[in-house]
Amino acid sequence: MQQKMTRRTVVRTAAVVGAAAALGPVLSATATAAPGTDAATAAVAGGRRPKRPATSANGWTIQANADRDSQVWTRSVSGAGLSVPVWIGDVETVLLHVVRRFHYEVEELHAGDLAGWRPAKEVRRRHPESNLASGTAVRIRQGAGAHGSLFPLQIDTIRAILAECDGVVRWGGDDKPVDESLFYIAVGPLDPRLADLAARIREWNATPGRGAGVTVA
């Protein structure tokens, strides 16, 4: 026995069919979208990938400017009457500590003796001096980079400063070719030793009798 089709049944059936028809393209698009994620990835991979920023020899990003739209800003060396452009933050803390100790314990520095950030075009890429372009290096006693520019006792003090830095800072006097004026951060941006050393130096600076010019145990 056939059931009668009421007006309500007809309307309900039509609504269901219409909804299914409307969802058809959506479901089809969704089914295609799963590979579409890979397709999007492939499209990016097939296109031009974003260019990685240039880095200096120690892995830090080269900076186009100093004191403007940059990680490099000019900072004063406490007690020395000098200033130098360096990467701000932990790098700044460590490098200025090295400069202060050099000034107090190795040789008094004067205007023109200290330099920091330099444009990338002025340094050799993939060489330690390229670290100047990222603001993660300084030159102390510019022009005195050749071997033999320091007395033995001065070198002994530099060795003590480097030992205090636990491998975070390297001296160009240990490089080939030798550059006795160059001091630079020897670890990458994510190396925890840099932050640890910077924290210790800040503590020394905040404690009377523990700053630059005082031998730290």
mmCIF file of C-alpha atoms in Angstrom:
data_model
loop_
_atom_site.group_PDB
_atom_site.id
_atom_site.type_symbol
_atom_site.label_atom_id
_atom_site.label_comp_id
_atom_site.label_asym_id
_atom_site.label_seq_id
_atom_site.Cartn_x
_atom_site.Cartn_y
_atom_site.Cartn_z
ATOM 1 C CA MET A 1 0.000 0.000 0.000
ATOM 2 C CA GLN A 2 1.496 3.275 -1.041
ATOM 3 C CA GLN A 3 1.955 6.012 1.481
ATOM 4 C CA LYS A 4 0.532 9.376 0.693
ATOM 5 C CA MET A 5 3.043 12.148 0.067
ATOM 6 C CA THR A 6 2.012 15.061 2.205
ATOM 7 C CA ARG A 7 3.015 18.585 1.377
ATOM 8 C CA ARG A 8 5.274 18.626 4.456
ATOM 9 C CA THR A 9 7.073 15.455 3.283
ATOM 10 C CA VAL A 10 7.663 16.912 -0.152
ATOM 11 C CA VAL A 11 9.095 20.124 1.270
ATOM 12 C CA ARG A 12 11.352 18.231 3.718
ATOM 13 C CA THR A 13 12.650 15.923 1.004
ATOM 14 C CA ALA A 14 13.374 18.814 -1.303
ATOM 15 C CA ALA A 15 15.288 20.594 1.437
ATOM 16 C CA VAL A 16 17.464 17.536 2.096
ATOM 17 C CA VAL A 17 18.213 17.054 -1.579
ATOM 18 C CA GLY A 18 18.971 20.745 -1.998
ATOM 19 C CA ALA A 19 21.349 20.738 0.959
ATOM 20 C CA ALA A 20 23.173 17.715 -0.387
ATOM 21 C CA ALA A 21 23.504 19.371 -3.765
ATOM 22 C CA ALA A 22 24.848 22.521 -2.160
ATOM 23 C CA LEU A 23 27.425 20.571 -0.134
ATOM 24 C CA GLY A 24 28.630 18.650 -3.145
ATOM 25 C CA PRO A 25 31.101 21.286 -4.398
ATOM 26 C CA VAL A 26 32.243 21.978 -0.828
ATOM 27 C CA LEU A 27 32.951 18.307 -0.118
ATOM 28 C CA SER A 28 34.677 17.990 -3.448
ATOM 29 C CA ALA A 29 36.807 21.042 -2.718
ATOM 30 C CA THR A 30 37.609 19.672 0.736
ATOM 31 C CA ALA A 31 38.680 16.377 -0.725
ATOM 32 C CA THR A 32 40.956 18.254 -3.081
ATOM 33 C CA ALA A 33 42.180 20.542 -0.295
ATOM 34 C CA ALA A 34 43.948 17.777 1.601
ATOM 35 C CA PRO A 35 46.520 17.419 -1.140
ATOM 36 C CA GLY A 36 46.076 21.152 -1.570
ATOM 37 C CA THR A 37 48.166 21.704 1.573
ATOM 38 C CA ASP A 38 50.993 19.855 -0.078
ATOM 39 C CA ALA A 39 50.268 21.745 -3.262
ATOM 40 C CA ALA A 40 50.579 25.041 -1.451
ATOM 41 C CA THR A 41 53.831 23.882 0.072
ATOM 42 C CA ALA A 42 55.010 22.737 -3.332
ATOM 43 C CA ALA A 43 54.034 26.086 -4.793
ATOM 44 C CA VAL A 44 56.153 27.863 -2.202
ATOM 45 C CA ALA A 45 58.969 25.385 -2.658
ATOM 46 C CA GLY A 46 58.711 25.694 -6.418
ATOM 47 C CA GLY A 47 58.802 29.462 -6.209
ATOM 48 C CA ARG A 48 61.515 31.708 -4.881
ATOM 49 C CA ARG A 49 62.210 31.015 -1.237
ATOM 50 C CA PRO A 50 62.642 33.963 1.095
ATOM 51 C CA LYS A 51 66.268 35.035 1.055
ATOM 52 C CA ARG A 52 68.082 34.354 4.296
ATOM 53 C CA PRO A 53 69.738 37.394 5.845
ATOM 54 C CA ALA A 54 73.493 37.540 5.407
ATOM 55 C CA THR A 55 75.520 36.650 8.480
ATOM 56 C CA SER A 56 79.030 37.365 9.666
ATOM 57 C CA ALA A 57 81.542 34.577 10.252
ATOM 58 C CA ASN A 58 80.182 33.863 13.745
ATOM 59 C CA GLY A 59 76.584 33.419 12.556
ATOM 60 C CA TRP A 60 75.129 36.775 13.605
ATOM 61 C CA THR A 61 73.019 38.797 11.174
ATOM 62 C CA ILE A 62 74.889 41.555 9.373
ATOM 63 C CA GLN A 63 73.451 44.992 10.109
ATOM 64 C CA ALA A 64 73.031 47.603 7.400
ATOM 65 C CA ASN A 65 73.167 50.558 9.781
ATOM 66 C CA ALA A 66 74.134 51.616 13.258
ATOM 67 C CA ASP A 67 71.926 53.698 15.546
ATOM 68 C CA ARG A 68 69.018 53.507 13.090
ATOM 69 C CA ASP A 69 66.727 50.551 12.270
ATOM 70 C CA SER A 70 69.378 48.224 13.596
ATOM 71 C CA GLN A 71 70.439 45.915 16.408
ATOM 72 C CA VAL A 72 73.647 47.954 16.625
ATOM 73 C CA TRP A 73 73.789 51.081 18.736
ATOM 74 C CA THR A 74 76.644 53.214 20.020
ATOM 75 C CA ARG A 75 77.378 52.529 23.667
ATOM 76 C CA SER A 76 79.721 54.233 26.135
ATOM 77 C CA VAL A 77 82.591 52.343 27.736
ATOM 78 C CA SER A 78 82.288 53.104 31.421
ATOM 79 C CA GLY A 79 85.314 54.892 32.824
ATOM 80 C CA ALA A 80 87.185 55.022 29.523
ATOM 81 C CA GLY A 81 85.600 58.118 27.985
ATOM 82 C CA LEU A 82 85.073 56.166 24.774
ATOM 83 C CA SER A 83 82.073 54.850 22.864
ATOM 84 C CA VAL A 84 81.642 52.106 20.299
ATOM 85 C CA PRO A 85 78.788 50.762 18.120
ATOM 86 C CA VAL A 86 77.977 47.155 19.075
ATOM 87 C CA TRP A 87 75.036 44.727 19.029
ATOM 88 C CA ILE A 88 72.943 45.749 22.024
ATOM 89 C CA GLY A 89 72.111 43.398 24.885
ATOM 90 C CA ASP A 90 74.302 40.493 25.931
ATOM 91 C CA VAL A 91 76.868 41.120 23.191
ATOM 92 C CA GLU A 92 77.177 44.721 24.325
ATOM 93 C CA THR A 93 77.681 43.657 27.942
ATOM 94 C CA VAL A 94 80.421 41.181 27.089
ATOM 95 C CA LEU A 95 82.358 43.271 24.564
ATOM 96 C CA LEU A 96 82.310 46.413 26.709
ATOM 97 C CA HIS A 97 83.588 44.322 29.613
ATOM 98 C CA VAL A 98 86.522 43.193 27.472
ATOM 99 C CA VAL A 99 87.233 46.769 26.399
ATOM 100 C CA ARG A 100 87.117 48.039 29.992
ATOM 101 C CA ARG A 101 89.489 45.364 31.229
ATOM 102 C CA PHE A 102 91.849 46.088 28.352
ATOM 103 C CA HIS A 103 91.724 49.807 29.137
ATOM 104 C CA TYR A 104 92.448 49.326 32.844
ATOM 105 C CA GLU A 105 94.810 46.364 32.765
ATOM 106 C CA VAL A 106 96.537 46.151 29.373
ATOM 107 C CA GLU A 107 96.902 49.664 27.989
ATOM 108 C CA GLU A 108 95.028 52.916 28.430
ATOM 109 C CA LEU A 109 92.912 53.652 25.383
ATOM 110 C CA HIS A 110 92.478 57.035 23.741
ATOM 111 C CA ALA A 111 90.236 58.538 21.078
ATOM 112 C CA GLY A 112 90.679 56.625 17.855
ATOM 113 C CA ASP A 113 91.914 53.468 19.580
ATOM 114 C CA LEU A 114 88.513 51.756 19.555
ATOM 115 C CA ALA A 115 86.194 50.788 16.698
ATOM 116 C CA GLY A 116 83.125 48.594 16.396
ATOM 117 C CA TRP A 117 80.501 48.094 13.689
ATOM 118 C CA ARG A 118 81.596 48.577 10.104
ATOM 119 C CA PRO A 119 79.571 48.292 6.852
ATOM 120 C CA ALA A 120 79.783 44.870 5.272
ATOM 121 C CA LYS A 121 81.440 46.275 2.141
ATOM 122 C CA GLU A 122 84.410 47.372 4.264
ATOM 123 C CA VAL A 123 85.246 43.938 5.710
ATOM 124 C CA ARG A 124 86.177 40.582 4.223
ATOM 125 C CA ARG A 125 83.312 38.106 4.197
ATOM 126 C CA ARG A 126 83.808 34.744 5.913
ATOM 127 C CA HIS A 127 86.806 36.182 7.778
ATOM 128 C CA PRO A 128 86.768 36.987 11.511
ATOM 129 C CA GLU A 129 86.774 40.698 10.715
ATOM 130 C CA SER A 130 83.343 40.223 9.100
ATOM 131 C CA ASN A 131 81.985 40.061 12.651
ATOM 132 C CA LEU A 132 82.427 43.818 12.751
ATOM 133 C CA ALA A 133 79.585 44.052 10.226
ATOM 134 C CA SER A 134 77.169 42.412 12.659
ATOM 135 C CA GLY A 135 78.323 44.547 15.576
ATOM 136 C CA THR A 136 79.664 41.484 17.415
ATOM 137 C CA ALA A 137 83.324 42.494 17.321
ATOM 138 C CA VAL A 138 85.554 45.402 18.282
ATOM 139 C CA ARG A 139 88.981 46.574 17.276
ATOM 140 C CA ILE A 140 91.195 47.737 20.134
ATOM 141 C CA ARG A 141 94.268 49.739 19.131
ATOM 142 C CA GLN A 142 93.359 49.922 15.469
ATOM 143 C CA GLY A 143 96.307 49.491 13.159
ATOM 144 C CA ALA A 144 98.172 47.358 15.699
ATOM 145 C CA GLY A 145 96.862 44.076 14.372
ATOM 146 C CA ALA A 146 100.108 42.420 13.324
ATOM 147 C CA HIS A 147 101.851 39.841 15.483
ATOM 148 C CA GLY A 148 104.206 41.394 18.032
ATOM 149 C CA SER A 149 102.182 44.533 18.749
ATOM 150 C CA LEU A 150 101.873 43.618 22.441
ATOM 151 C CA PHE A 151 104.352 42.893 25.217
ATOM 152 C CA PRO A 152 104.391 39.430 26.854
ATOM 153 C CA LEU A 153 102.804 40.716 30.078
ATOM 154 C CA GLN A 154 100.038 42.380 28.080
ATOM 155 C CA ILE A 155 99.358 39.109 26.275
ATOM 156 C CA ASP A 156 99.202 37.304 29.619
ATOM 157 C CA THR A 157 96.502 39.743 30.767
ATOM 158 C CA ILE A 158 94.564 39.267 27.541
ATOM 159 C CA ARG A 159 94.721 35.508 28.127
ATOM 160 C CA ALA A 160 93.237 36.061 31.600
ATOM 161 C CA ILE A 161 90.415 38.154 30.121
ATOM 162 C CA LEU A 162 89.663 35.471 27.535
ATOM 163 C CA ALA A 163 89.723 32.738 30.178
ATOM 164 C CA GLU A 164 87.202 34.733 32.194
ATOM 165 C CA CYS A 165 84.941 34.783 29.123
ATOM 166 C CA ASP A 166 84.808 30.948 28.969
ATOM 167 C CA GLY A 167 85.218 30.701 25.202
ATOM 168 C CA VAL A 168 82.511 33.238 24.389
ATOM 169 C CA VAL A 169 85.086 35.764 23.165
ATOM 170 C CA ARG A 170 87.931 35.030 20.772
ATOM 171 C CA TRP A 171 91.028 37.133 20.125
ATOM 172 C CA GLY A 172 92.252 37.711 16.599
ATOM 173 C CA GLY A 173 95.780 37.146 17.869
ATOM 174 C CA ASP A 174 94.926 33.437 17.835
ATOM 175 C CA ASP A 175 93.691 33.496 14.232
ATOM 176 C CA LYS A 176 95.513 32.992 10.973
ATOM 177 C CA PRO A 177 96.247 35.526 9.674
ATOM 178 C CA VAL A 178 96.899 37.166 13.021
ATOM 179 C CA ASP A 179 94.948 40.300 13.955
ATOM 180 C CA GLU A 180 95.887 41.343 17.471
ATOM 181 C CA SER A 181 93.476 44.290 17.423
ATOM 182 C CA LEU A 182 90.348 42.157 16.932
ATOM 183 C CA PHE A 183 88.122 40.740 19.678
ATOM 184 C CA TYR A 184 84.824 39.093 18.743
ATOM 185 C CA ILE A 185 81.933 36.963 19.958
ATOM 186 C CA ALA A 186 82.845 33.375 19.118
ATOM 187 C CA VAL A 187 79.423 31.771 19.682
ATOM 188 C CA GLY A 188 76.144 31.950 17.802
ATOM 189 C CA PRO A 189 73.015 33.897 18.790
ATOM 190 C CA LEU A 190 71.365 30.890 20.487
ATOM 191 C CA ASP A 191 74.360 29.699 22.490
ATOM 192 C CA PRO A 192 73.397 29.866 26.198
ATOM 193 C CA ARG A 193 76.982 30.574 27.231
ATOM 194 C CA LEU A 194 76.643 34.142 25.982
ATOM 195 C CA ALA A 195 73.624 34.903 28.175
ATOM 196 C CA ASP A 196 75.255 33.179 31.163
ATOM 197 C CA LEU A 197 78.447 35.211 30.820
ATOM 198 C CA ALA A 198 76.536 38.470 30.346
ATOM 199 C CA ALA A 199 74.528 37.760 33.507
ATOM 200 C CA ARG A 200 77.733 37.147 35.493
ATOM 201 C CA ILE A 201 79.301 40.353 34.212
ATOM 202 C CA ARG A 202 76.221 42.361 35.170
ATOM 203 C CA GLU A 203 76.437 40.879 38.643
ATOM 204 C CA TRP A 204 80.131 41.772 38.877
ATOM 205 C CA ASN A 205 79.383 45.327 37.750
ATOM 206 C CA ALA A 206 76.674 45.665 40.389
ATOM 207 C CA THR A 207 78.958 44.399 43.160
ATOM 208 C CA PRO A 208 81.544 46.811 44.613
ATOM 209 C CA GLY A 209 85.070 45.592 43.967
ATOM 210 C CA ARG A 210 84.033 43.170 41.215
ATOM 211 C CA GLY A 211 84.024 45.344 38.090
ATOM 212 C CA ALA A 212 86.621 45.996 35.407
ATOM 213 C CA GLY A 213 90.103 46.513 36.782
ATOM 214 C CA VAL A 214 89.599 43.894 39.470
ATOM 215 C CA THR A 215 90.677 40.307 38.986
ATOM 216 C CA VAL A 216 87.619 38.054 39.126
ATOM 217 C CA ALA A 217 88.073 34.599 40.634
#
